[in-house]
PDB file of N, CA and C in Angstrom:
ATOM      1  N   MET U   4     -94.083-109.178-223.892  1.00 48.00           N
ATOM      2  CA  MET U   4     -93.673-110.318-224.783  1.00 48.00           C
ATOM      3  C   MET U   4     -92.602-109.587-225.502  1.00 48.00           C
ATOM      4  N   THR U   5     -91.186-109.991-225.417  1.00 53.00           N
ATOM      5  CA  THR U   5     -90.497-109.541-226.271  1.00 53.00           C
ATOM      6  C   THR U   5     -90.475-110.323-227.635  1.00 53.00           C
ATOM      7  N   ALA U   6     -90.120-109.452-228.747  1.00 54.00           N
ATOM      8  CA  ALA U   6     -90.287-110.187-230.203  1.00 54.00           C
ATOM      9  C   ALA U   6     -89.018-109.026-230.979  1.00 54.00           C
ATOM     10  N   ASN U   7     -88.719-109.926-232.208  1.00 56.00           N
ATOM     11  CA  ASN U   7     -87.873-109.310-233.346  1.00 56.00           C
ATOM     12  C   ASN U   7     -88.739-108.636-234.102  1.00 56.00           C
ATOM     13  N   ARG U   8     -88.430-107.506-234.643  1.00 53.00           N
ATOM     14  CA  ARG U   8     -89.232-107.054-235.735  1.00 53.00           C
ATOM     15  C   ARG U   8     -88.111-107.095-236.913  1.00 53.00           C
ATOM     16  N   VAL U   9     -88.732-107.210-238.131  1.00 52.00           N
ATOM     17  CA  VAL U   9     -87.694-107.232-239.325  1.00 52.00           C
ATOM     18  C   VAL U   9     -88.797-106.430-239.998  1.00 52.00           C
ATOM     19  N   ASP U  10     -88.025-105.407-240.922  1.00 51.00           N
ATOM     20  CA  ASP U  10     -89.064-104.477-241.492  1.00 51.00           C
ATOM     21  C   ASP U  10     -89.550-105.126-242.956  1.00 51.00           C
ATOM     22  N   GLY U  11     -90.752-104.896-243.040  1.00 55.00           N
ATOM     23  CA  GLY U  11     -91.613-105.650-244.081  1.00 55.00           C
ATOM     24  C   GLY U  11     -92.249-107.083-243.707  1.00 55.00           C
ATOM     25  N   ASN U  12     -91.421-107.698-242.827  1.00 56.00           N
ATOM     26  CA  ASN U  12     -92.092-109.209-242.524  1.00 56.00           C
ATOM     27  C   ASN U  12     -92.681-109.013-241.176  1.00 56.00           C
ATOM     28  N   GLY U  13     -93.004-108.140-240.577  1.00 76.00           N
ATOM     29  CA  GLY U  13     -93.586-108.050-239.475  1.00 76.00           C
ATOM     30  C   GLY U  13     -93.003-108.349-238.130  1.00 76.00           C
ATOM     31  N   THR U  14     -93.686-109.080-237.152  1.00 93.00           N
ATOM     32  CA  THR U  14     -92.964-109.138-235.966  1.00 93.00           C
ATOM     33  C   THR U  14     -92.874-110.756-235.449  1.00 93.00           C
ATOM     34  N   PHE U  15     -91.558-111.316-235.383  1.00 96.00           N
ATOM     35  CA  PHE U  15     -91.523-112.774-235.401  1.00 96.00           C
ATOM     36  C   PHE U  15     -91.025-113.213-233.755  1.00 96.00           C
ATOM     37  N   LEU U  16     -91.639-114.361-233.564  1.00 98.00           N
ATOM     38  CA  LEU U  16     -91.803-114.773-232.110  1.00 98.00           C
ATOM     39  C   LEU U  16     -91.076-116.027-232.115  1.00 98.00           C
ATOM     40  N   SER U  17     -90.671-116.327-230.860  1.00 98.00           N
ATOM     41  CA  SER U  17     -89.837-117.804-230.587  1.00 98.00           C
ATOM     42  C   SER U  17     -91.310-118.849-230.527  1.00 98.00           C
ATOM     43  N   VAL U  18     -90.609-119.921-230.386  1.00 98.00           N
ATOM     44  CA  VAL U  18     -91.554-121.026-230.231  1.00 98.00           C
ATOM     45  C   VAL U  18     -92.049-120.745-228.696  1.00 98.00           C
ATOM     46  N   ALA U  19     -91.042-120.564-227.919  1.00 98.00           N
ATOM     47  CA  ALA U  19     -91.324-120.436-226.373  1.00 98.00           C
ATOM     48  C   ALA U  19     -92.422-119.226-226.342  1.00 98.00           C
ATOM     49  N   GLN U  20     -92.361-118.262-227.045  1.00 98.00           N
ATOM     50  CA  GLN U  20     -93.221-116.984-226.994  1.00 98.00           C
ATOM     51  C   GLN U  20     -94.588-117.267-227.725  1.00 98.00           C
ATOM     52  N   VAL U  21     -94.562-118.312-228.663  1.00 98.00           N
ATOM     53  CA  VAL U  21     -95.998-118.637-229.137  1.00 98.00           C
ATOM     54  C   VAL U  21     -96.841-119.591-228.027  1.00 98.00           C
ATOM     55  N   ALA U  22     -95.939-120.587-227.750  1.00 98.00           N
ATOM     56  CA  ALA U  22     -96.425-121.303-226.819  1.00 98.00           C
ATOM     57  C   ALA U  22     -97.010-120.897-225.518  1.00 98.00           C
ATOM     58  N   GLY U  23     -96.259-119.667-224.966  1.00 97.00           N
ATOM     59  CA  GLY U  23     -96.925-119.054-223.997  1.00 97.00           C
ATOM     60  C   GLY U  23     -98.233-118.208-224.225  1.00 97.00           C
ATOM     61  N   HIS U  24     -98.184-117.365-225.392  1.00 95.00           N
ATOM     62  CA  HIS U  24     -99.259-116.785-225.738  1.00 95.00           C
ATOM     63  C   HIS U  24    -100.792-117.727-225.969  1.00 95.00           C
ATOM     64  N   LEU U  25    -100.398-118.912-226.552  1.00 95.00           N
ATOM     65  CA  LEU U  25    -101.501-119.792-226.829  1.00 95.00           C
ATOM     66  C   LEU U  25    -101.704-120.705-225.516  1.00 95.00           C
ATOM     67  N   HIS U  26    -100.804-120.761-224.515  1.00 96.00           N
ATOM     68  CA  HIS U  26    -101.278-121.804-223.356  1.00 96.00           C
ATOM     69  C   HIS U  26    -101.065-123.274-223.909  1.00 96.00           C
ATOM     70  N   VAL U  27     -99.994-123.375-224.732  1.00 96.00           N
ATOM     71  CA  VAL U  27     -99.702-124.695-224.796  1.00 96.00           C
ATOM     72  C   VAL U  27     -98.373-124.972-224.768  1.00 96.00           C
ATOM     73  N   SER U  28     -97.999-126.324-224.782  1.00 97.00           N
ATOM     74  CA  SER U  28     -96.388-126.828-224.872  1.00 97.00           C
ATOM     75  C   SER U  28     -95.921-126.378-226.177  1.00 97.00           C
ATOM     76  N   LYS U  29     -94.491-126.041-225.938  1.00 98.00           N
ATOM     77  CA  LYS U  29     -93.704-125.901-227.224  1.00 98.00           C
ATOM     78  C   LYS U  29     -93.512-127.018-228.130  1.00 98.00           C
ATOM     79  N   MET U  30     -93.768-128.347-227.490  1.00 98.00           N
ATOM     80  CA  MET U  30     -93.925-129.381-228.360  1.00 98.00           C
ATOM     81  C   MET U  30     -94.998-129.308-229.458  1.00 98.00           C
ATOM     82  N   THR U  31     -96.143-128.663-228.967  1.00 96.00           N
ATOM     83  CA  THR U  31     -97.318-128.632-229.638  1.00 96.00           C
ATOM     84  C   THR U  31     -97.186-127.466-230.781  1.00 96.00           C
ATOM     85  N   ILE U  32     -96.279-126.392-230.412  1.00 97.00           N
ATOM     86  CA  ILE U  32     -96.018-125.540-231.474  1.00 97.00           C
ATOM     87  C   ILE U  32     -95.169-126.255-232.446  1.00 97.00           C
ATOM     88  N   TYR U  33     -94.264-127.054-232.089  1.00 98.00           N
ATOM     89  CA  TYR U  33     -93.399-127.921-233.289  1.00 98.00           C
ATOM     90  C   TYR U  33     -94.003-128.741-234.010  1.00 98.00           C
ATOM     91  N   ARG U  34     -94.952-129.281-233.602  1.00 97.00           N
ATOM     92  CA  ARG U  34     -95.850-129.826-234.052  1.00 97.00           C
ATOM     93  C   ARG U  34     -96.620-129.453-235.320  1.00 97.00           C
ATOM     94  N   LEU U  35     -97.273-128.192-234.773  1.00 96.00           N
ATOM     95  CA  LEU U  35     -98.107-127.427-235.801  1.00 96.00           C
ATOM     96  C   LEU U  35     -97.166-126.859-236.740  1.00 96.00           C
ATOM     97  N   ILE U  36     -95.810-126.582-236.477  1.00 97.00           N
ATOM     98  CA  ILE U  36     -94.898-126.040-237.457  1.00 97.00           C
ATOM     99  C   ILE U  36     -94.655-127.174-238.488  1.00 97.00           C
ATOM    100  N   HIS U  37     -94.244-128.417-237.954  1.00 97.00           N
ATOM    101  CA  HIS U  37     -93.783-129.641-238.893  1.00 97.00           C
ATOM    102  C   HIS U  37     -94.991-129.964-239.786  1.00 97.00           C
ATOM    103  N   THR U  38     -96.283-129.870-239.238  1.00 95.00           N
ATOM    104  CA  THR U  38     -97.224-130.486-240.255  1.00 95.00           C
ATOM    105  C   THR U  38     -97.855-129.484-241.216  1.00 95.00           C
ATOM    106  N   GLY U  39     -97.204-127.955-240.839  1.00 95.00           N
ATOM    107  CA  GLY U  39     -97.774-126.934-241.994  1.00 95.00           C
ATOM    108  C   GLY U  39     -98.797-126.437-241.541  1.00 95.00           C
ATOM    109  N   LYS U  40     -99.127-126.666-240.342  1.00 94.00           N
ATOM    110  CA  LYS U  40    -100.536-125.836-239.890  1.00 94.00           C
ATOM    111  C   LYS U  40    -100.083-124.180-239.206  1.00 94.00           C
ATOM    112  N   LEU U  41     -98.872-124.115-239.021  1.00 96.00           N
ATOM    113  CA  LEU U  41     -98.568-122.888-238.521  1.00 96.00           C
ATOM    114  C   LEU U  41     -97.077-122.544-239.231  1.00 96.00           C
ATOM    115  N   PRO U  42     -97.202-121.572-240.140  1.00 97.00           N
ATOM    116  CA  PRO U  42     -96.006-121.042-240.966  1.00 97.00           C
ATOM    117  C   PRO U  42     -94.987-120.705-240.201  1.00 97.00           C
ATOM    118  N   ALA U  43     -93.687-121.012-240.384  1.00 98.00           N
ATOM    119  CA  ALA U  43     -92.579-120.554-239.530  1.00 98.00           C
ATOM    120  C   ALA U  43     -91.233-120.567-240.468  1.00 98.00           C
ATOM    121  N   VAL U  44     -90.340-119.570-239.944  1.00 97.00           N
ATOM    122  CA  VAL U  44     -89.211-119.408-240.504  1.00 97.00           C
ATOM    123  C   VAL U  44     -88.200-120.003-239.705  1.00 97.00           C
ATOM    124  N   ARG U  45     -86.887-120.910-240.388  1.00 96.00           N
ATOM    125  CA  ARG U  45     -86.247-121.539-239.509  1.00 96.00           C
ATOM    126  C   ARG U  45     -84.736-120.506-239.862  1.00 96.00           C
ATOM    127  N   ILE U  46     -84.334-120.377-238.626  1.00 94.00           N
ATOM    128  CA  ILE U  46     -82.949-119.384-238.806  1.00 94.00           C
ATOM    129  C   ILE U  46     -82.032-120.121-237.640  1.00 94.00           C
ATOM    130  N   GLY U  47     -80.927-120.887-238.442  1.00 95.00           N
ATOM    131  CA  GLY U  47     -80.138-121.926-237.584  1.00 95.00           C
ATOM    132  C   GLY U  47     -80.975-122.941-237.012  1.00 95.00           C
ATOM    133  N   HIS U  48     -80.555-123.188-235.726  1.00 95.00           N
ATOM    134  CA  HIS U  48     -81.592-124.385-235.377  1.00 95.00           C
ATOM    135  C   HIS U  48     -82.671-123.999-234.537  1.00 95.00           C
ATOM    136  N   THR U  49     -83.173-122.672-234.935  1.00 97.00           N
ATOM    137  CA  THR U  49     -84.370-122.324-234.190  1.00 97.00           C
ATOM    138  C   THR U  49     -85.323-121.872-235.181  1.00 97.00           C
ATOM    139  N   TYR U  50     -86.683-121.933-234.750  1.00 98.00           N
ATOM    140  CA  TYR U  50     -87.873-121.548-235.493  1.00 98.00           C
ATOM    141  C   TYR U  50     -88.317-120.322-235.099  1.00 98.00           C
ATOM    142  N   ARG U  51     -89.094-119.375-236.190  1.00 98.00           N
ATOM    143  CA  ARG U  51     -89.558-118.203-235.698  1.00 98.00           C
ATOM    144  C   ARG U  51     -90.853-118.103-236.475  1.00 98.00           C
ATOM    145  N   VAL U  52     -92.010-117.402-235.530  1.00 98.00           N
ATOM    146  CA  VAL U  52     -93.218-117.368-236.194  1.00 98.00           C
ATOM    147  C   VAL U  52     -93.922-115.855-236.244  1.00 98.00           C
ATOM    148  N   THR U  53     -94.385-115.392-237.214  1.00 97.00           N
ATOM    149  CA  THR U  53     -94.683-113.812-237.448  1.00 97.00           C
ATOM    150  C   THR U  53     -96.263-113.868-236.611  1.00 97.00           C
ATOM    151  N   GLU U  54     -96.391-113.092-235.958  1.00 96.00           N
ATOM    152  CA  GLU U  54     -97.534-112.499-235.117  1.00 96.00           C
ATOM    153  C   GLU U  54     -98.803-112.822-235.986  1.00 96.00           C
ATOM    154  N   LYS U  55     -98.548-112.441-237.356  1.00 96.00           N
ATOM    155  CA  LYS U  55     -99.700-112.418-238.227  1.00 96.00           C
ATOM    156  C   LYS U  55    -100.167-114.176-238.431  1.00 96.00           C
ATOM    157  N   ALA U  56     -98.926-114.872-238.708  1.00 96.00           N
ATOM    158  CA  ALA U  56     -99.233-116.263-238.612  1.00 96.00           C
ATOM    159  C   ALA U  56     -99.800-116.838-237.455  1.00 96.00           C
ATOM    160  N   VAL U  57     -99.756-116.339-236.207  1.00 96.00           N
ATOM    161  CA  VAL U  57    -100.476-116.976-235.116  1.00 96.00           C
ATOM    162  C   VAL U  57    -101.787-116.471-235.041  1.00 96.00           C
ATOM    163  N   GLY U  58    -102.213-115.092-235.618  1.00 94.00           N
ATOM    164  CA  GLY U  58    -103.325-114.553-235.912  1.00 94.00           C
ATOM    165  C   GLY U  58    -104.336-115.354-236.521  1.00 94.00           C
ATOM    166  N   GLU U  59    -103.719-115.628-237.607  1.00 94.00           N
ATOM    167  CA  GLU U  59    -104.483-116.404-238.646  1.00 94.00           C
ATOM    168  C   GLU U  59    -104.681-117.825-238.423  1.00 94.00           C
ATOM    169  N   TYR U  60    -103.603-118.485-237.809  1.00 94.00           N
ATOM    170  CA  TYR U  60    -103.834-120.034-237.166  1.00 94.00           C
ATOM    171  C   TYR U  60    -105.276-119.805-236.141  1.00 94.00           C
ATOM    172  N   LEU U  61    -105.108-118.800-235.089  1.00 93.00           N
ATOM    173  CA  LEU U  61    -106.152-118.901-234.374  1.00 93.00           C
ATOM    174  C   LEU U  61    -107.489-118.446-235.180  1.00 93.00           C
ATOM    175  N   GLU U  62    -107.703-117.500-236.304  1.00 92.00           N
ATOM    176  CA  GLU U  62    -108.782-117.412-237.091  1.00 92.00           C
ATOM    177  C   GLU U  62    -109.462-118.503-237.659  1.00 92.00           C
ATOM    178  N   ASN U  63    -108.501-119.362-238.094  1.00 90.00           N
ATOM    179  CA  ASN U  63    -108.743-120.436-239.042  1.00 90.00           C
ATOM    180  C   ASN U  63    -109.388-121.622-237.836  1.00 90.00           C
ATOM    181  N   GLY U  64    -109.065-121.558-236.678  1.00 83.00           N
ATOM    182  CA  GLY U  64    -109.314-122.690-235.665  1.00 83.00           C
ATOM    183  C   GLY U  64    -110.707-122.287-234.811  1.00 83.00           C
ATOM    184  N   VAL U  65    -111.001-121.079-235.437  1.00 69.00           N
ATOM    185  CA  VAL U  65    -112.226-120.760-234.360  1.00 69.00           C
ATOM    186  C   VAL U  65    -113.460-121.442-235.073  1.00 69.00           C
ATOM    187  N   VAL U  66    -114.292-122.083-233.600  1.00 65.00           N
ATOM    188  CA  VAL U  66    -115.284-122.807-233.899  1.00 65.00           C
ATOM    189  C   VAL U  66    -116.435-122.092-233.329  1.00 65.00           C
ATOM    190  N   ARG U  67    -117.454-122.014-233.989  1.00 68.00           N
ATOM    191  CA  ARG U  67    -118.848-121.166-233.509  1.00 68.00           C
ATOM    192  C   ARG U  67    -119.710-122.049-232.994  1.00 68.00           C
ATOM    193  N   THR U  68    -119.996-121.963-231.745  1.00 71.00           N
ATOM    194  CA  THR U  68    -121.217-122.671-230.893  1.00 71.00           C
ATOM    195  C   THR U  68    -122.331-121.846-230.750  1.00 71.00           C
ATOM    196  N   GLY U  69    -123.312-122.629-230.075  1.00 69.00           N
ATOM    197  CA  GLY U  69    -124.633-121.988-229.471  1.00 69.00           C
ATOM    198  C   GLY U  69    -125.612-121.886-230.868  1.00 69.00           C
ATOM    199  N   PRO U  70    -126.614-121.337-230.587  1.00 74.00           N
ATOM    200  CA  PRO U  70    -127.787-121.348-231.003  1.00 74.00           C
ATOM    201  C   PRO U  70    -127.535-120.387-232.597  1.00 74.00           C
ATOM    202  N   ALA U  71    -127.741-120.902-233.872  1.00 62.00           N
ATOM    203  CA  ALA U  71    -127.852-119.944-234.928  1.00 62.00           C
ATOM    204  C   ALA U  71    -128.511-118.900-235.120  1.00 62.00           C
TER     205      ALA U  71
END
């Protein structure tokens, strides 16, 4: 996965890269961004999401199943 690195801010991924990583559509990622569930930076007409934000989104969405 090719990504852009900005010093101090981590690695930024495109919407397409995030969608591919999570195995969802780009529209799903845009929806998460617009509802504030996935933080992103807008650069011109595109959005970039940090790897850290993707990881935090996944951690917050983990559902524990099975016997306690």
